[in-house]
XYZ file of N, CA and C in Angstrom:
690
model
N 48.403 60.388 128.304
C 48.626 59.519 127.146
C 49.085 60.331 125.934
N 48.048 61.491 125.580
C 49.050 62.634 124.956
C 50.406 63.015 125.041
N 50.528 63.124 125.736
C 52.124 63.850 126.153
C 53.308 62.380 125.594
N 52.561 61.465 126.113
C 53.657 60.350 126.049
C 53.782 60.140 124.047
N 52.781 60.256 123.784
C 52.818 60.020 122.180
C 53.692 61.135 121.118
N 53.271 62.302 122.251
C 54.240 63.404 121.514
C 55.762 63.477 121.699
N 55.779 62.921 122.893
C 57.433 62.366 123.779
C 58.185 61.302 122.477
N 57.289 60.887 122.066
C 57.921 59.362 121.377
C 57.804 59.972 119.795
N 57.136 60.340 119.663
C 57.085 61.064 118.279
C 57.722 62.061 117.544
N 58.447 62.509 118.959
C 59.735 63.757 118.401
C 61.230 62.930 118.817
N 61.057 62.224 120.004
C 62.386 61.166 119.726
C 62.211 60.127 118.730
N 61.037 60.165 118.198
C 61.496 58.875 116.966
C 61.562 59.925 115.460
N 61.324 60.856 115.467
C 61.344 61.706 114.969
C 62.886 62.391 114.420
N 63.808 62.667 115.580
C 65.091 62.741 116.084
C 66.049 61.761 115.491
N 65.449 60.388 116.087
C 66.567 59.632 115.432
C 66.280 59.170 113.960
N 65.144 59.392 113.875
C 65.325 59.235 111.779
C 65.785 59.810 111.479
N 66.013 61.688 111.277
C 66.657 62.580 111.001
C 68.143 61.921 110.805
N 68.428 61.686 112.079
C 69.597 61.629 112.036
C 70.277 60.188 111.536
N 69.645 59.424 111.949
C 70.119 57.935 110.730
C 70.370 58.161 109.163
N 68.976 59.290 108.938
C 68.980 59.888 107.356
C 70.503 60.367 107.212
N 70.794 61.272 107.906
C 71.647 62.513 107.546
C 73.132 61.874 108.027
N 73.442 60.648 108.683
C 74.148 59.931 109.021
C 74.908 58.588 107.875
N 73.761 58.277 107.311
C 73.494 57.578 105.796
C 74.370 58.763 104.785
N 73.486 59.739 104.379
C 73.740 60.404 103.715
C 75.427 61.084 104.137
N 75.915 61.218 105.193
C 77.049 61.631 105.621
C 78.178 60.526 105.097
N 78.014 59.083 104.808
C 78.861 57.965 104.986
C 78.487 57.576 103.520
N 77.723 58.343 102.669
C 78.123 58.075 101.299
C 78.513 59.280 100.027
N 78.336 60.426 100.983
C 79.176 61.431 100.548
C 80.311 61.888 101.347
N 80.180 61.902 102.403
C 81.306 62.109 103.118
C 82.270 63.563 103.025
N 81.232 63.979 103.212
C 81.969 65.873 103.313
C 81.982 66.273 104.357
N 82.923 67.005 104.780
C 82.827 67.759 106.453
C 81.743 68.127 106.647
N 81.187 69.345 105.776
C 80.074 70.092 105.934
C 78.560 69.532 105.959
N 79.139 67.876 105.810
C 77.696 67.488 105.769
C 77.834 66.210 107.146
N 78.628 66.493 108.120
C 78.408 65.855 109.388
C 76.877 66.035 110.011
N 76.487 64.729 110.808
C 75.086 64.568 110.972
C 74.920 65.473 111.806
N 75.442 65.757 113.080
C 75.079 66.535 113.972
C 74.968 68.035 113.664
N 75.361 68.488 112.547
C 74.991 69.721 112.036
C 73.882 69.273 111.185
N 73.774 68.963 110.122
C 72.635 68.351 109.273
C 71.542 68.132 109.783
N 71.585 67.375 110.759
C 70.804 67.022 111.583
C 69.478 68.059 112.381
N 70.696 69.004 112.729
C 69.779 70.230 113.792
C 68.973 70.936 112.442
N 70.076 71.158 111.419
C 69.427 72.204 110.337
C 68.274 71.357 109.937
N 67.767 70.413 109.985
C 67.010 69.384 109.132
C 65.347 69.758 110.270
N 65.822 69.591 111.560
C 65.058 69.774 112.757
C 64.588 70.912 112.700
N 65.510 71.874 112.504
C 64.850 73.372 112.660
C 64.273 73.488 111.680
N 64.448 73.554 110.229
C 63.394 73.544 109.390
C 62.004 72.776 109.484
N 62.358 71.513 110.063
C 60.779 70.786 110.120
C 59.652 71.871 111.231
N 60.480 72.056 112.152
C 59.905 73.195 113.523
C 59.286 74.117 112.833
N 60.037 74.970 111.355
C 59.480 76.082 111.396
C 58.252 76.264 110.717
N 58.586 75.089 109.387
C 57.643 74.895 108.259
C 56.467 74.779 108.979
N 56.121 73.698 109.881
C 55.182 73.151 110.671
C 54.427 73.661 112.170
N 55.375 75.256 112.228
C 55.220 75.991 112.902
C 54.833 75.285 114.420
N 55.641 74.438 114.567
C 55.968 73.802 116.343
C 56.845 74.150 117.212
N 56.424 75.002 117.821
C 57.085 75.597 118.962
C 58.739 74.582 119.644
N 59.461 75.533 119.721
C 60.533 74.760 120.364
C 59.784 73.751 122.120
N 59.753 74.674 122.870
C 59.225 73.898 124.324
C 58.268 72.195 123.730
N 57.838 72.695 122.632
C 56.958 71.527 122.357
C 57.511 70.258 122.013
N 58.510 70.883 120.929
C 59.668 69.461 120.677
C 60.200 69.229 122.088
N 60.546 70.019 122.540
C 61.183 69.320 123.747
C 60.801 68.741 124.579
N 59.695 68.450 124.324
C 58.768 67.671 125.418
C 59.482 65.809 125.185
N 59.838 66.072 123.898
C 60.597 64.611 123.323
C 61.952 64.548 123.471
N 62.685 65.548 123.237
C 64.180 65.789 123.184
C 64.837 66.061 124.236
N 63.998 66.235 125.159
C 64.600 66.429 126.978
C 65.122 65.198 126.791
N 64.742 63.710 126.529
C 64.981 63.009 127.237
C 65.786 62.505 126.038
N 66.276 62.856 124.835
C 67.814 62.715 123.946
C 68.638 63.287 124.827
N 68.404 64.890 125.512
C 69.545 65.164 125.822
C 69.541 64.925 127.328
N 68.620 63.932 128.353
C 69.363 63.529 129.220
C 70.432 62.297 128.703
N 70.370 61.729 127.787
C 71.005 60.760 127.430
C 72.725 60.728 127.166
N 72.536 62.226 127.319
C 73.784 62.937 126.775
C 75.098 62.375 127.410
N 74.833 62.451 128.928
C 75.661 62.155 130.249
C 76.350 60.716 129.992
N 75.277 59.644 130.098
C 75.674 58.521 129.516
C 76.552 57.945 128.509
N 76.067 58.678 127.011
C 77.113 59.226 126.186
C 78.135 59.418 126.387
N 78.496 60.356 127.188
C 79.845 61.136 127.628
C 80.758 59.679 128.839
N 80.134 59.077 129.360
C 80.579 58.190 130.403
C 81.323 57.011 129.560
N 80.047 56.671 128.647
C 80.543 55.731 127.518
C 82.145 55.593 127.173
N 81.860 56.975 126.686
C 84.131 57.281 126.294
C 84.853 56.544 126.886
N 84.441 56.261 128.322
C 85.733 55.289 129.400
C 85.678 53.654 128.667
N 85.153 53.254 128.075
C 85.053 52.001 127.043
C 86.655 52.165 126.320
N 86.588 53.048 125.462
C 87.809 53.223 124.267
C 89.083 53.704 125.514
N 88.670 54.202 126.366
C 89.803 54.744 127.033
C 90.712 53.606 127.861
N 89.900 53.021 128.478
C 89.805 51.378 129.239
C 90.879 50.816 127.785
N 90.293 50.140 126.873
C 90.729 49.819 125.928
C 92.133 50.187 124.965
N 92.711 51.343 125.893
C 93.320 52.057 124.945
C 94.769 52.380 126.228
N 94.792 51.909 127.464
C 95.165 52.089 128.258
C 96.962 51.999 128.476
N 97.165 51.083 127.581
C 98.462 50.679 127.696
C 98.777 52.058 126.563
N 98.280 52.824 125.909
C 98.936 53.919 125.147
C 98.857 54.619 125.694
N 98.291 55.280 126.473
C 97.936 56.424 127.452
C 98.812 56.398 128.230
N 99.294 55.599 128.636
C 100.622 55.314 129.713
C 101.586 55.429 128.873
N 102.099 54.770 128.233
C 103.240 55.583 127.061
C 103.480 56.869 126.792
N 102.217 57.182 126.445
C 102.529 58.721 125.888
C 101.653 59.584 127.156
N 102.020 59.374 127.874
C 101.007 60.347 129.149
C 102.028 61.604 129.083
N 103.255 61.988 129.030
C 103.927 63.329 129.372
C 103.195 64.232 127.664
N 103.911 63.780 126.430
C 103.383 64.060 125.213
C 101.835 64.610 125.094
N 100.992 63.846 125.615
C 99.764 64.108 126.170
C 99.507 65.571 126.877
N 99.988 65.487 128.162
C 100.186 66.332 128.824
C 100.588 67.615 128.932
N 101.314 67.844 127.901
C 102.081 68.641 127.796
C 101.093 69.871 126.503
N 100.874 68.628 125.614
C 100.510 68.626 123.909
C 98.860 69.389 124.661
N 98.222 69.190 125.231
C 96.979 69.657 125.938
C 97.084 70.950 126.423
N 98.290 71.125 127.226
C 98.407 72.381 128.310
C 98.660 73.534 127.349
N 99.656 73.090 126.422
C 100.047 74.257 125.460
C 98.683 74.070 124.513
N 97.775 73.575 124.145
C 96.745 73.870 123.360
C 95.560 74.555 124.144
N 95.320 74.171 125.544
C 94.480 74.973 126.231
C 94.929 76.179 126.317
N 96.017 76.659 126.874
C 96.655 77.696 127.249
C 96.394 78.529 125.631
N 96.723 78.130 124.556
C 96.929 78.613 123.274
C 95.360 79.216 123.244
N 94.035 77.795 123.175
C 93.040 78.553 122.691
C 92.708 79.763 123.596
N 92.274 79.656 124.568
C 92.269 80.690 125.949
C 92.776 81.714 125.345
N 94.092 82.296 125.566
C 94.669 83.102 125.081
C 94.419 84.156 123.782
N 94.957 82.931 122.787
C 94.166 83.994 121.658
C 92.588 84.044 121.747
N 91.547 83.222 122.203
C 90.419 84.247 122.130
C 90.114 85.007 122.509
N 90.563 85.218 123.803
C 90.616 86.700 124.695
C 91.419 87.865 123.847
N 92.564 87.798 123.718
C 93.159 88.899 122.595
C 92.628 88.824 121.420
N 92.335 88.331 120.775
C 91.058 88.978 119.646
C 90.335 89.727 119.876
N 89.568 89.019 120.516
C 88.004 89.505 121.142
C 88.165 91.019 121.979
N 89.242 91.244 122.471
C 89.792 92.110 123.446
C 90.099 93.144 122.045
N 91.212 92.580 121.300
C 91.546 93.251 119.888
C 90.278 94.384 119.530
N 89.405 93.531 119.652
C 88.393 93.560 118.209
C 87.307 94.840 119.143
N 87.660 94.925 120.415
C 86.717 96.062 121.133
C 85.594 95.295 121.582
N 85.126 94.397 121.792
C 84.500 93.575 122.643
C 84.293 94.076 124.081
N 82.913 93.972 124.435
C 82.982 94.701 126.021
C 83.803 93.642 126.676
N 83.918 93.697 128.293
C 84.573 93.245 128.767
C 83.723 91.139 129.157
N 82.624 91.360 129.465
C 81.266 90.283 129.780
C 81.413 89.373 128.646
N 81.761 89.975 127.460
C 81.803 89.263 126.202
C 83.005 88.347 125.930
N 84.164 89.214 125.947
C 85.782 88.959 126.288
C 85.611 87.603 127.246
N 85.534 87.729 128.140
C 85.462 86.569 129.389
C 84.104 85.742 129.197
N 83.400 86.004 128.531
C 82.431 84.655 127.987
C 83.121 83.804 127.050
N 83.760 84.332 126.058
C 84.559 83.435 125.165
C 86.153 83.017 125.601
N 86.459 83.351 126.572
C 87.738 82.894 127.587
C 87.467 81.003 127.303
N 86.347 80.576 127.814
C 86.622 79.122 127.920
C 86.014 78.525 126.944
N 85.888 79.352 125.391
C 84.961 78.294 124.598
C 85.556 77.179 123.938
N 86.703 76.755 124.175
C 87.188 75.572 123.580
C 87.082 74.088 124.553
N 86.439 74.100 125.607
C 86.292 73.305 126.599
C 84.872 73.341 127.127
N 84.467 71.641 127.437
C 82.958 71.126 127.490
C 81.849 71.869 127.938
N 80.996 72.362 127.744
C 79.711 72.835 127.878
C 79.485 73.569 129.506
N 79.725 72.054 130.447
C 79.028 72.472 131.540
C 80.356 73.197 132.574
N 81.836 72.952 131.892
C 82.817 73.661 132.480
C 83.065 74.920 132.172
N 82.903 75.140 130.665
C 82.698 76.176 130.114
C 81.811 77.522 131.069
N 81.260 77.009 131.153
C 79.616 78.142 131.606
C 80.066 78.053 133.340
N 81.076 77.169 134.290
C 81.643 77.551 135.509
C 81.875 78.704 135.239
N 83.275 78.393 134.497
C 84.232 79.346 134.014
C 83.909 80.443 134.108
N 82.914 80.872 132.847
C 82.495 82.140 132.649
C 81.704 83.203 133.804
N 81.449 81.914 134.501
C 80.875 82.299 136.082
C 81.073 82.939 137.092
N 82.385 82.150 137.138
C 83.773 82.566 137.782
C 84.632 83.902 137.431
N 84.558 84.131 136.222
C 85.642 85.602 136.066
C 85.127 86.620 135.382
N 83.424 86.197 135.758
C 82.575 87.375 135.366
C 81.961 88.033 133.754
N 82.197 86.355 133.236
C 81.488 86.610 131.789
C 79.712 85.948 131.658
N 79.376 85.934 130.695
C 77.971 85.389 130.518
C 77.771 83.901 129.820
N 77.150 83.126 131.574
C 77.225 81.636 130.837
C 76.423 81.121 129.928
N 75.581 81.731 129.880
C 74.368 81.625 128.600
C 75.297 81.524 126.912
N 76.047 82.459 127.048
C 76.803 83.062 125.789
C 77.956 82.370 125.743
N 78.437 81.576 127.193
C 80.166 80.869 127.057
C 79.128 79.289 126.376
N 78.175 79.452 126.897
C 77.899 77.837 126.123
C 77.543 77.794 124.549
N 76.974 79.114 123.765
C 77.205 79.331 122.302
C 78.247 79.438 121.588
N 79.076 79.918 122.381
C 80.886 79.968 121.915
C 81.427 78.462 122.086
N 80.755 77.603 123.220
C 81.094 76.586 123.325
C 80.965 75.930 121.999
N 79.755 75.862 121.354
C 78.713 75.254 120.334
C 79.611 75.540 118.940
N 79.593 76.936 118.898
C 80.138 77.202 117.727
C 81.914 76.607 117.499
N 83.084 77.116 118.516
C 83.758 76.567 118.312
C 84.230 74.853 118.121
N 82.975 74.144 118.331
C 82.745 72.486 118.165
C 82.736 72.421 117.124
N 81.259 73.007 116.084
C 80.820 72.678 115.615
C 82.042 73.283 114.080
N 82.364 75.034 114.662
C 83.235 75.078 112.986
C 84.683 73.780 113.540
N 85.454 73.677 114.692
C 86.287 73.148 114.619
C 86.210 71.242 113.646
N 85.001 70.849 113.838
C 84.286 69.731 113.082
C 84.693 69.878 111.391
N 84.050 71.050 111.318
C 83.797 71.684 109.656
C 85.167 71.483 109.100
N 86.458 72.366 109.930
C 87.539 72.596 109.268
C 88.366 72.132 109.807
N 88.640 70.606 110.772
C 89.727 70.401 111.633
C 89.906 69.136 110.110
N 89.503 68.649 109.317
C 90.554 67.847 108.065
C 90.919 68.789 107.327
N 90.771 69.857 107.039
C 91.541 70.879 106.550
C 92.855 71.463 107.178
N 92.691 71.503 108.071
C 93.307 72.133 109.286
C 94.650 70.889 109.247
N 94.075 69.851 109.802
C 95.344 68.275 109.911
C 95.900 68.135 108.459
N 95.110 67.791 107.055
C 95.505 68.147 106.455
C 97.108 69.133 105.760
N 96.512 70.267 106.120
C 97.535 71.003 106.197
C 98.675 71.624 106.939
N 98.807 71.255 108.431
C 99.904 70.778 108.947
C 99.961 69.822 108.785
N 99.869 68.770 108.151
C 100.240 67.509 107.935
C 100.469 66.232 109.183
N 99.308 66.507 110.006
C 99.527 65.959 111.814
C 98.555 64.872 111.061
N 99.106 63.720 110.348
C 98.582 62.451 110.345
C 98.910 61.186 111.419
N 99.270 61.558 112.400
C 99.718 60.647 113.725
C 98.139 60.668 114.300
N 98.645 59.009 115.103
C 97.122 59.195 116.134
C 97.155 60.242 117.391
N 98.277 60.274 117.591
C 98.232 61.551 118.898
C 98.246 62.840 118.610
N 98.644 63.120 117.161
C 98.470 64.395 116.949
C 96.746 64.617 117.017
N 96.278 64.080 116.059
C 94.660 63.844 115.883
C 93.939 63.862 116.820
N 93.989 62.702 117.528
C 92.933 62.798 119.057
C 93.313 64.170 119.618
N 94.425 64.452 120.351
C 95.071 65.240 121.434
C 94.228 67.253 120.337
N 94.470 67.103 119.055
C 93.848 68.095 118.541
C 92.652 68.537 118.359
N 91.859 66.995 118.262
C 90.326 67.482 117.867
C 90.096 67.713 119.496
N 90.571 66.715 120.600
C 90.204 67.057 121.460
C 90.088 68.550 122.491
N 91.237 69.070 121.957
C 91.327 70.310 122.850
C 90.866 71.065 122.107
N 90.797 71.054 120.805
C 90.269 72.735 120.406
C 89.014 72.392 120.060
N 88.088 71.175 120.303
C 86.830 70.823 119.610
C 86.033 70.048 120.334
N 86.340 69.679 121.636
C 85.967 68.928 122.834
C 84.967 67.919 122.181
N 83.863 67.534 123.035
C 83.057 66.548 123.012
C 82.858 66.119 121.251
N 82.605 67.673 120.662
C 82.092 67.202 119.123
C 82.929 66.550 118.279
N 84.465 67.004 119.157
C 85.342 66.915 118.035
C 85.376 65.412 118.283
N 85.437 65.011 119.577
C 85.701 63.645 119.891
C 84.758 63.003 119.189
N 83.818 62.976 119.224
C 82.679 62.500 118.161
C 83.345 62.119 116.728
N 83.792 63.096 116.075
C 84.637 63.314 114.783
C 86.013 62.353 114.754
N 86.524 62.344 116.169
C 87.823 61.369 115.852
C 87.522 59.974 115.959
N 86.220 59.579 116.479
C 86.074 58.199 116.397
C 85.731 57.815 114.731
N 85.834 58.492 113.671
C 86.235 58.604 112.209
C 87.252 58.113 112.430
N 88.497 58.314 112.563
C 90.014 58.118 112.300
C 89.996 56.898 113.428
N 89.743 56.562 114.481
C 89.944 55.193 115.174
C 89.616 55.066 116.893
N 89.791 54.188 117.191
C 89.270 54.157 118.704
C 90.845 54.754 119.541
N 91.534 54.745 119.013
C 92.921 55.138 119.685
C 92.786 56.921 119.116
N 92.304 57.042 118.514
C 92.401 58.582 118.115
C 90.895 59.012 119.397
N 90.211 58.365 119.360
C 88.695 58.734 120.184
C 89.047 58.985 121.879
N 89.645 57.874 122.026
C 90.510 57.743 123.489
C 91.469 58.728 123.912
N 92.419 59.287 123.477
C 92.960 60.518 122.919
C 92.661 61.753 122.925
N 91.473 61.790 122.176
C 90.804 62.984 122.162
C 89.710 62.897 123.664
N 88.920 61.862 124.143
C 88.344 61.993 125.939
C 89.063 62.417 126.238
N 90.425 62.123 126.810
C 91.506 61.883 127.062
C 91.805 64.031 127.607
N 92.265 64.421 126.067
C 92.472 65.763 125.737
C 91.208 66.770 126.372
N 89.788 66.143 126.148
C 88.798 67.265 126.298
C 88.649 67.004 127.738
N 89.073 65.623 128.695
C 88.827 65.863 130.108
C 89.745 66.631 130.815
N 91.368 66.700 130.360
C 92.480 67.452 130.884
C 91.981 68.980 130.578
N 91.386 69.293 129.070
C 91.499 70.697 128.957
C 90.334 71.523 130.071
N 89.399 70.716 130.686
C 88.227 71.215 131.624
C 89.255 71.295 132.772
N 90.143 70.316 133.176
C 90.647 70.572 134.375
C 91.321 71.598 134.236
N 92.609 71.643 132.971
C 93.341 73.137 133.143
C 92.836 74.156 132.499
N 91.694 74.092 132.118
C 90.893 75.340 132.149
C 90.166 76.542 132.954
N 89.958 75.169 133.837
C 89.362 75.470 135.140
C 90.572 76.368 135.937
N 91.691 75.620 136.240
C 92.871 76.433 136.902
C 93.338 77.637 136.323
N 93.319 77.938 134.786
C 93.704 79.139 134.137
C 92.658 80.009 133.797
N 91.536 79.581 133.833
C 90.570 80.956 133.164
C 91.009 82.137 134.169
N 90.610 81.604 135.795
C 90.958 83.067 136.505
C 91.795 83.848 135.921
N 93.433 82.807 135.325
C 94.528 83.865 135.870
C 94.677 84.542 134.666
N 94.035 83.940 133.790
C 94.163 84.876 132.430
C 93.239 85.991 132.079
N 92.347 85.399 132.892
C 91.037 86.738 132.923
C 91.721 87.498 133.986
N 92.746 87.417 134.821
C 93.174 88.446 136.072
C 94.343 89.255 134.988
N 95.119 88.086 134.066
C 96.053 88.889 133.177
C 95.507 90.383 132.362
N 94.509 89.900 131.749
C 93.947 90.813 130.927
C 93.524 91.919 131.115
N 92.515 91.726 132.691
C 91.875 92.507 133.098
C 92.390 93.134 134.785
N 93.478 92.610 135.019
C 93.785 92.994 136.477
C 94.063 93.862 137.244
């Protein structure tokens, strides 16, 4: 009976946070104050002040983030909905994805490679612009660390969130396909989160972008981790 009260008390816990910081996001409306960042920072401070062990919250938050999956399935709603554009622009799509996967891939490895990075490190951040659980294959696969491809995952979401209206902004990509097809590939799941801001045709778009970039991610991490390192 314990356990169940503490279960319900950190997911009800969870979603006030975030209704708060969700509120507060939709009447100031700053990048930097998106809920899902706000949110965690809001969480981790309550954890520390109150000195509650992480495993402990999670006794509640396991079952937010089985919810996650569902979430993610959801997307086929706007996509369903959005169908007769997707067929229009399926090559544009296609194309607009391959050269953005290929792009992020690329330069993070030559940076990181640049910058003297061991090699484990280099090929952990090979797939961080693509979803969580493909990501951490990846890194599997061409011999980086999946623990570390899923923080690279995190981080590149979370700054691409921060600075992708800066970013559109200033190339001036106010189209719906520029938008979706962008947040999606360089910002996957979070970003998609972020484009359902701009519309359900930008949200669809961006699924759309972050499910292609797992597939050709999947096909290129080898050969670019074989480029680099072969």
């Amino acid at each position: 009976m314990q356990l169940i009260i503490l279960s319900l008390g950190f997911i009800l816990l969870t979603i006030a946070v975030y209704f708060a910081m969700t509120v507060l996001y939709m009447k100031v409306h700053l990048p930097f104050l998106v809920p899902i960042i706000t949110t965690t920072i809001v969480i981790i401070l309550i954890l520390v002040l109150f000195n509650i062990p992480y495993e402990t919250y999670m006794v509640g938050g396991q079952w937010i983030d089985k919810l996650l999956g569902p979430a993610v399935v959801s997307l086929a709603i706007p996509l369903y909905k959005q169908r007769e554009l997707l067929k229009r622009q399926i090559y544009p799509i296609t194309t607009g994805v391959l050269v953005g996967c290929l792009t992020g891939m690329v330069t993070g490895v030559w940076l990181a490679k640049s910058a003297g990075f061991s090699k484990e490190l280099v090929l952990s951040i090979l797939p961080k612009s693509i979803t969580t659980p493909i990501a951490m294959q990846i890194a599997t696969q061409v011999g980086g660390i999946p623990a570390l491809s899923a923080v690279f995952v995190i981080i590149a979401g979370i700054s691409g969130v921060l600075l992708s209206h800066y970013f559109l902004a200033f190339f001036k990509l106010d189209s719906t396909l520029g938008r979706g097809i962008g947040l999606g590939v360089a910002t996957h799941a979070i970003g998609t989160s972020k484009a359902i801001e701009y519309g359900e045709q930008e949200a669809s778009l961006s699924s759309v972008a972050m499910t292609l970039s797992a597939i050709f991610g999947s096909l290129l991490g080898p050969v670019i981790a074989l480029l680099f390192y072969g």
